[in-house]
Coordinates of C-alpha atoms in Angstrom, one line a residue:
M150 CA 74.5 -30.4 -79.7
S151 CA 77.9 -31.0 -79.7
R152 CA 79.6 -31.3 -76.3
P153 CA 83.3 -31.0 -75.8
P154 CA 85.1 -34.2 -74.4
A155 CA 85.8 -35.0 -70.7
S156 CA 88.5 -34.1 -68.7
R157 CA 90.5 -37.2 -67.1
G158 CA 90.9 -36.4 -63.7
P159 CA 92.4 -38.2 -60.8
T160 CA 92.0 -42.1 -60.5
A161 CA 93.9 -43.0 -57.7
R162 CA 92.1 -44.6 -54.7
L163 CA 91.7 -42.5 -51.7
D164 CA 90.7 -43.5 -47.7
F165 CA 89.4 -41.3 -45.1
E166 CA 87.0 -41.2 -42.6
S167 CA 84.8 -38.5 -41.7
G168 CA 81.6 -38.3 -39.4
G169 CA 81.9 -41.8 -37.9
Y170 CA 82.1 -43.5 -41.6
R171 CA 85.0 -44.7 -43.4
Y172 CA 85.4 -43.7 -47.0
S173 CA 87.3 -45.2 -49.9
I174 CA 87.1 -43.0 -53.2
H175 CA 87.5 -45.9 -56.3
R176 CA 87.0 -43.6 -59.4
P177 CA 85.6 -40.4 -60.9
L178 CA 82.0 -40.8 -62.1
V179 CA 82.0 -37.4 -64.0
T180 CA 84.7 -34.7 -64.3
H181 CA 83.5 -32.4 -66.9
P182 CA 83.9 -28.8 -66.6
H183 CA 80.1 -28.2 -67.4
Y184 CA 78.8 -30.4 -64.5
D185 CA 79.5 -31.0 -60.9
T186 CA 82.3 -33.6 -60.3
L187 CA 81.2 -36.5 -58.7
L188 CA 83.2 -39.7 -57.4
L189 CA 82.1 -43.1 -56.7
A190 CA 83.0 -44.0 -53.3
S191 CA 82.1 -46.9 -50.9
R192 CA 81.0 -46.2 -47.3
E193 CA 80.9 -48.3 -44.0
Y194 CA 80.6 -47.6 -40.3
A195 CA 83.9 -46.8 -39.0
E196 CA 83.9 -49.7 -36.7
G197 CA 83.0 -52.0 -39.9
G198 CA 79.5 -53.5 -41.2
P199 CA 78.0 -53.5 -44.6
V200 CA 79.5 -51.4 -47.4
K201 CA 77.8 -49.3 -49.5
L202 CA 78.1 -47.6 -52.8
V203 CA 77.7 -43.8 -52.8
E204 CA 78.8 -40.6 -54.7
L205 CA 81.0 -37.7 -53.4
K206 CA 80.3 -34.4 -54.7
P207 CA 83.5 -32.3 -53.7
V208 CA 82.4 -28.5 -53.0
V209 CA 84.7 -26.0 -53.6
L210 CA 84.3 -23.4 -50.9
E211 CA 83.7 -19.5 -51.3
E212 CA 85.5 -16.9 -49.0
G213 CA 84.5 -16.9 -45.6
H214 CA 81.8 -19.1 -43.9
E215 CA 79.0 -18.7 -46.5
G216 CA 80.3 -21.8 -48.9
L217 CA 79.9 -24.1 -45.7
E218 CA 76.6 -22.8 -45.2
R219 CA 75.7 -23.4 -49.0
V220 CA 76.8 -27.1 -48.6
L221 CA 74.6 -27.3 -45.3
E222 CA 71.6 -25.9 -46.8
E223 CA 72.1 -28.4 -49.9
V224 CA 71.8 -31.4 -47.6
R225 CA 69.2 -29.8 -45.3
L226 CA 66.9 -29.3 -48.3
A227 CA 67.5 -32.4 -49.5
R228 CA 66.6 -34.0 -46.2
L229 CA 63.1 -32.8 -46.7
L230 CA 62.4 -34.5 -49.9
H231 CA 61.5 -38.3 -49.2
H232 CA 60.7 -39.7 -52.7
P233 CA 61.8 -43.2 -54.3
N234 CA 62.5 -41.0 -57.6
I235 CA 64.7 -38.2 -56.0
A236 CA 68.1 -39.2 -55.2
G237 CA 68.9 -39.3 -51.5
V238 CA 71.4 -36.8 -49.4
Y239 CA 72.9 -38.8 -46.8
G240 CA 74.8 -35.7 -45.3
Y241 CA 78.3 -34.5 -45.8
A242 CA 82.1 -35.7 -45.3
V243 CA 85.0 -33.4 -44.9
H244 CA 88.7 -34.6 -46.0
D245 CA 91.6 -32.4 -45.7
E246 CA 88.9 -29.4 -45.2
L247 CA 87.6 -30.3 -48.6
P248 CA 83.8 -30.8 -47.8
Y249 CA 81.9 -33.6 -49.9
I250 CA 78.1 -33.9 -50.2
V251 CA 77.4 -37.6 -49.8
M252 CA 74.6 -38.6 -52.1
E253 CA 72.9 -42.1 -53.1
H254 CA 74.1 -43.8 -56.1
L255 CA 71.7 -45.5 -58.1
R256 CA 73.5 -48.2 -60.4
G257 CA 72.8 -47.1 -64.0
C258 CA 73.8 -44.5 -66.0
Y259 CA 72.5 -40.8 -66.8
L260 CA 69.9 -40.0 -69.3
L261 CA 72.6 -38.4 -71.4
T262 CA 74.6 -41.1 -71.5
A263 CA 71.6 -43.5 -72.5
M264 CA 70.9 -40.7 -75.3
D265 CA 74.6 -40.9 -76.5
A266 CA 74.5 -44.4 -76.3
A267 CA 71.5 -44.3 -78.7
V268 CA 73.2 -42.2 -80.8
A269 CA 76.4 -44.2 -81.4
V270 CA 74.2 -47.1 -82.6
G271 CA 72.3 -45.1 -84.5
R272 CA 68.6 -45.2 -83.4
R273 CA 66.1 -43.5 -80.9
L274 CA 65.2 -44.2 -77.6
S275 CA 61.6 -45.7 -77.8
P276 CA 58.5 -43.0 -77.4
A277 CA 57.4 -45.6 -74.6
F278 CA 60.7 -45.4 -73.0
A279 CA 60.7 -41.4 -73.1
A280 CA 57.2 -41.0 -71.8
Y281 CA 58.1 -43.6 -69.0
V282 CA 61.2 -41.6 -67.8
A283 CA 59.5 -38.0 -68.3
A284 CA 56.5 -39.3 -65.9
E285 CA 58.5 -40.7 -63.4
V286 CA 60.6 -37.4 -63.2
A287 CA 57.2 -35.4 -63.0
D288 CA 56.3 -37.7 -60.1
A289 CA 59.7 -36.6 -58.5
L290 CA 58.8 -32.8 -59.1
D291 CA 55.4 -32.9 -57.9
H292 CA 56.5 -34.3 -54.6
A293 CA 59.2 -31.3 -54.6
H294 CA 57.0 -28.6 -55.5
R295 CA 54.9 -29.7 -52.8
C296 CA 57.3 -30.1 -50.3
E297 CA 57.0 -27.9 -46.8
G298 CA 60.0 -26.8 -44.6
E299 CA 60.4 -27.8 -41.1
D300 CA 58.1 -25.0 -40.1
R301 CA 55.2 -26.8 -42.1
E302 CA 55.0 -23.6 -44.8
P303 CA 55.2 -24.4 -48.3
L304 CA 58.9 -24.4 -50.1
H305 CA 57.5 -23.4 -53.3
L306 CA 60.7 -25.3 -54.3
V307 CA 61.8 -24.9 -58.3
H308 CA 64.8 -27.1 -58.9
R309 CA 66.3 -24.7 -62.1
A310 CA 68.1 -27.5 -63.3
V311 CA 66.0 -30.3 -65.1
G312 CA 68.2 -31.9 -67.9
P313 CA 69.6 -35.2 -69.2
M314 CA 72.7 -35.0 -66.4
R315 CA 70.0 -34.6 -63.7
I316 CA 67.9 -37.6 -64.6
R317 CA 69.4 -40.9 -63.1
L318 CA 68.2 -44.4 -64.9
G319 CA 69.1 -47.5 -63.0
R320 CA 69.4 -50.7 -64.6
N321 CA 66.3 -51.9 -62.5
G322 CA 64.3 -49.2 -64.3
R323 CA 64.0 -46.8 -61.4
V324 CA 64.3 -43.2 -62.2
Q325 CA 65.7 -40.6 -60.1
L326 CA 65.9 -36.6 -60.3
T327 CA 69.3 -35.9 -58.4
N328 CA 71.3 -32.6 -57.6
F329 CA 68.9 -29.9 -56.0
G330 CA 72.0 -27.9 -55.4
A331 CA 70.7 -25.1 -58.0
A332 CA 67.1 -25.2 -56.4
Y333 CA 65.3 -21.9 -56.0
S334 CA 63.2 -22.5 -52.4
E335 CA 61.6 -20.5 -49.4
L336 CA 63.7 -22.4 -46.9
L337 CA 63.9 -20.9 -43.6
G338 CA 67.0 -19.0 -43.5
R339 CA 68.0 -20.0 -46.9
I340 CA 71.1 -17.8 -48.5
R341 CA 69.8 -16.1 -51.4
S342 CA 71.7 -17.1 -54.7
P343 CA 74.4 -14.5 -56.0
D344 CA 72.4 -11.6 -58.0
G345 CA 73.1 -12.1 -61.7
L346 CA 73.8 -15.7 -61.3
L347 CA 71.6 -18.0 -63.7
R348 CA 71.2 -21.1 -61.7
G349 CA 71.1 -24.6 -63.7
D350 CA 71.9 -25.5 -67.1
P351 CA 70.8 -22.7 -69.6
A352 CA 70.4 -25.0 -72.4
Y353 CA 66.9 -26.1 -70.7
I354 CA 65.9 -22.8 -69.1
A355 CA 62.2 -21.6 -68.9
P356 CA 61.6 -18.6 -70.9
E357 CA 60.0 -17.0 -67.6
I358 CA 63.7 -16.8 -66.4
L359 CA 64.7 -14.9 -69.4
R360 CA 61.8 -12.8 -69.5
G361 CA 62.3 -11.8 -65.7
F362 CA 65.8 -10.1 -67.1
L363 CA 64.2 -8.4 -70.1
R364 CA 61.2 -7.1 -68.5
P365 CA 61.7 -7.4 -64.2
E366 CA 58.6 -7.7 -62.4
P367 CA 57.7 -5.0 -60.0
G368 CA 59.7 -5.7 -57.1
Q369 CA 62.1 -8.3 -58.4
R370 CA 65.2 -8.2 -56.6
D371 CA 67.2 -10.5 -58.7
I372 CA 67.4 -10.0 -62.6
L373 CA 67.1 -13.8 -63.1
T374 CA 64.7 -14.8 -60.5
P375 CA 61.1 -13.2 -61.1
R376 CA 58.7 -13.0 -58.3
S377 CA 56.2 -15.3 -60.2
L378 CA 58.6 -18.3 -60.7
D379 CA 57.1 -21.2 -59.6
G380 CA 57.4 -25.2 -60.6
R381 CA 55.9 -24.9 -64.1
A382 CA 59.3 -23.6 -65.2
D383 CA 60.7 -27.2 -64.0
L384 CA 57.8 -28.4 -66.6
F385 CA 59.2 -26.5 -69.5
S386 CA 62.3 -27.9 -68.9
L387 CA 61.1 -31.7 -68.3
G388 CA 59.3 -30.6 -71.6
L389 CA 62.6 -29.9 -73.5
V390 CA 64.1 -33.2 -72.3
L391 CA 61.4 -35.0 -73.3
L392 CA 61.0 -33.8 -76.8
E393 CA 65.2 -34.2 -76.9
M394 CA 64.6 -38.0 -75.8
L395 CA 61.6 -38.7 -78.9
V396 CA 63.3 -36.5 -81.3
A397 CA 67.0 -38.1 -80.9
S398 CA 68.1 -34.3 -81.1
Y399 CA 68.1 -31.0 -79.0
P400 CA 65.3 -29.1 -79.9
L401 CA 66.8 -25.8 -80.0
D402 CA 69.3 -26.6 -82.7
A403 CA 66.8 -25.9 -85.1
P404 CA 67.9 -24.0 -88.3
D405 CA 69.1 -20.3 -87.8
T406 CA 66.7 -19.1 -89.9
L407 CA 64.3 -19.7 -87.2
W408 CA 65.5 -17.3 -84.8
R409 CA 67.0 -13.3 -84.5
D410 CA 69.2 -12.5 -81.9
V411 CA 68.1 -10.4 -79.3
K412 CA 68.5 -7.1 -79.3
R413 CA 69.2 -6.5 -75.4
R414 CA 72.7 -8.0 -74.8
F415 CA 73.4 -9.8 -71.2
P416 CA 75.3 -7.5 -68.9
A417 CA 79.1 -8.8 -68.0
E418 CA 77.9 -9.1 -64.2
V419 CA 75.6 -11.9 -65.4
R420 CA 77.2 -15.1 -64.9
V421 CA 76.2 -18.8 -65.6
E422 CA 76.3 -21.7 -63.6
V423 CA 76.7 -24.1 -66.7
P424 CA 78.8 -23.0 -69.6
T425 CA 76.3 -22.8 -72.6
F426 CA 77.2 -24.2 -76.0
L427 CA 76.0 -21.4 -77.8
E428 CA 76.3 -17.5 -77.2
L429 CA 73.8 -16.8 -74.2
E430 CA 72.1 -13.9 -76.0
T431 CA 71.5 -16.5 -78.8
L432 CA 70.4 -19.1 -76.4
A433 CA 68.0 -17.0 -74.6
D434 CA 66.5 -15.6 -78.2
R435 CA 65.7 -19.3 -79.0
V436 CA 64.1 -20.2 -76.0
L437 CA 61.8 -16.9 -75.9
H438 CA 60.8 -18.0 -79.7
F439 CA 60.1 -21.5 -79.0
G440 CA 56.5 -21.0 -79.8
P441 CA 53.7 -23.7 -80.6
E442 CA 54.5 -23.6 -84.2
E443 CA 58.3 -24.2 -83.5
V444 CA 57.2 -27.1 -81.3
Q445 CA 55.2 -28.5 -84.2
Q446 CA 57.7 -28.3 -86.5
V447 CA 60.2 -30.4 -84.3
A448 CA 57.7 -32.7 -83.2
E449 CA 55.5 -33.6 -86.2
D450 CA 56.6 -37.0 -86.7
L451 CA 55.7 -38.1 -82.9
P452 CA 52.5 -40.0 -82.1
A453 CA 49.9 -37.1 -81.9
P454 CA 48.9 -37.7 -78.3
L455 CA 52.8 -37.4 -77.1
R456 CA 52.6 -34.4 -79.3
R457 CA 50.0 -32.5 -77.5
I458 CA 51.4 -33.4 -74.1
V459 CA 54.9 -32.0 -75.4
A460 CA 53.4 -28.9 -77.1
R461 CA 51.7 -28.2 -73.6
A462 CA 54.7 -28.4 -71.2
L463 CA 56.6 -26.4 -73.7
R464 CA 54.0 -23.5 -73.9
P465 CA 55.9 -20.0 -73.6
H466 CA 53.6 -18.8 -71.0
P467 CA 53.5 -20.9 -67.5
D468 CA 49.2 -20.3 -67.2
E469 CA 49.4 -22.3 -70.9
R470 CA 51.2 -25.6 -69.5
H471 CA 50.3 -28.4 -67.1
P472 CA 49.2 -26.5 -63.9
S473 CA 51.2 -29.0 -61.9
A474 CA 53.7 -31.8 -62.6
D475 CA 51.0 -34.2 -61.3
V476 CA 48.9 -33.6 -64.1
L477 CA 51.9 -33.8 -66.7
R478 CA 52.9 -37.2 -65.1
D479 CA 49.0 -38.7 -65.4
E480 CA 48.8 -37.8 -69.2
L481 CA 52.0 -39.6 -69.6
R482 CA 51.0 -42.4 -67.9
A483 CA 47.6 -42.8 -69.2
W484 CA 49.2 -42.7 -72.8
L485 CA 51.4 -45.3 -71.4
Q486 CA 48.7 -47.5 -70.2
G487 CA 46.7 -46.9 -73.5
L488 CA 49.6 -48.8 -75.5
P489 CA 49.1 -52.5 -76.9
R490 CA 51.3 -53.5 -74.5
P491 CA 51.6 -51.3 -70.8
Y492 CA 55.0 -50.1 -70.6
G493 CA 56.3 -49.6 -66.8
A494 CA 59.7 -50.0 -65.0
K495 CA 60.4 -53.9 -66.3
E496 CA 60.1 -52.9 -69.9
A497 CA 62.3 -49.8 -69.4
E498 CA 64.7 -51.9 -67.8
Q499 CA 65.0 -54.2 -70.5
E500 CA 65.2 -51.4 -73.0
L501 CA 68.3 -49.9 -71.1
A502 CA 70.2 -53.2 -70.8
R503 CA 69.4 -54.2 -74.4
L504 CA 70.8 -50.5 -75.7
L505 CA 74.0 -50.4 -73.4
Q506 CA 74.6 -53.8 -74.4
E507 CA 74.5 -52.9 -78.0
A508 CA 76.7 -49.9 -77.4
S509 CA 79.4 -51.6 -75.6
D510 CA 79.4 -54.6 -78.2
L511 CA 79.9 -51.8 -81.1
G512 CA 82.3 -50.0 -78.6
G513 CA 80.5 -46.8 -79.7
L514 CA 79.7 -45.3 -76.8
A515 CA 83.0 -44.6 -75.4
A516 CA 83.2 -42.3 -78.7
H517 CA 80.3 -40.1 -77.8
A518 CA 79.8 -40.2 -73.9
G519 CA 81.7 -37.4 -73.1
V520 CA 80.6 -36.8 -69.5
E521 CA 79.8 -39.7 -67.6
R522 CA 82.6 -42.3 -67.0
G523 CA 82.8 -46.0 -66.5
V524 CA 79.4 -47.3 -67.7
L525 CA 80.4 -49.4 -70.1
P526 CA 81.8 -51.8 -69.2
L527 CA 81.7 -51.8 -65.5
P528 CA 85.1 -51.1 -64.1
P529 CA 86.8 -54.1 -62.6
D530 CA 87.2 -52.4 -58.9
M531 CA 83.3 -52.1 -59.0
D532 CA 82.1 -55.5 -58.8
P533 CA 78.4 -54.8 -58.0
N534 CA 78.0 -58.3 -55.9
D535 CA 80.9 -56.4 -53.3
F536 CA 77.8 -53.8 -52.3
H537 CA 74.8 -53.5 -51.0

């Protein structure tokens, strides 16, 4: 799928204090119109101490108090999620009345950058690498889907935005799921999403969300949030990401002869949180018609066990998919353990390092990575030995 070039954004260093911490913004990490802006910064106690790299996500507030309430809600929700494969959220900072969500920074790159690097050097990510990354994300989703609120009641959380720019790959082999800002949950006192807002990335949306628009369920309040929505929607999104890693192309970019436009058009009041590369009706039609035959056609060259796992994750109806994220995780890990040489964090670390080095040597990544900035080479102001 083609992607427009990134906007450049400011690069000047900015220092400020907030909440007892001193922040120094070094440079943009992501400044792309399709994704949240992310800034790479260092943080230390105002009175001095160890310096830590963090990411700052500026939040443009809506009119009134609701915008700030959404910031606090995202921080509150993230603090309930404690898992090594989920990026931590430390809180928020304010500078010149603009709030920033303060997040953990894992040295490495986003999955999208790794996928683009592979394209740049003319090869695919290995099936083992793809399965390892997907298994680690499934482990994170399993924790999130089982998470409870402060009242010890299930949150019924759905990430809703699983995609290559929400998956962070560490240079140490660690994998993190990031950005729960679009998540659906039953957090006590949460603010409902605006009606008609398609949360997350439509390119990886589960078909049941679209069916909620086409055939609303009884009692459904929001046309894009079915009452039966649950974590299995995230498994479909992860299945698409896994298939994209395995075949080195976006699965729904199949020939147009496979698809037909939906009859019912989305009304003007339906808005998308992330712009789409296709007309929303065309994308929706492709998702809704991406059934077992289409999956088989795209995945025909994959190892048979992986093809079965992907096909199950991408079943059109949630009841036909893996019942929970831990089942998907365990199937992927069992396949990895059954390889002639078991594949884990160390092997993923080595493969990612080789890929980024190869792309750096060729100078190819700069031509392809239009979203994340500063991965290759490491900018001179970001000596990793200066931070811990």
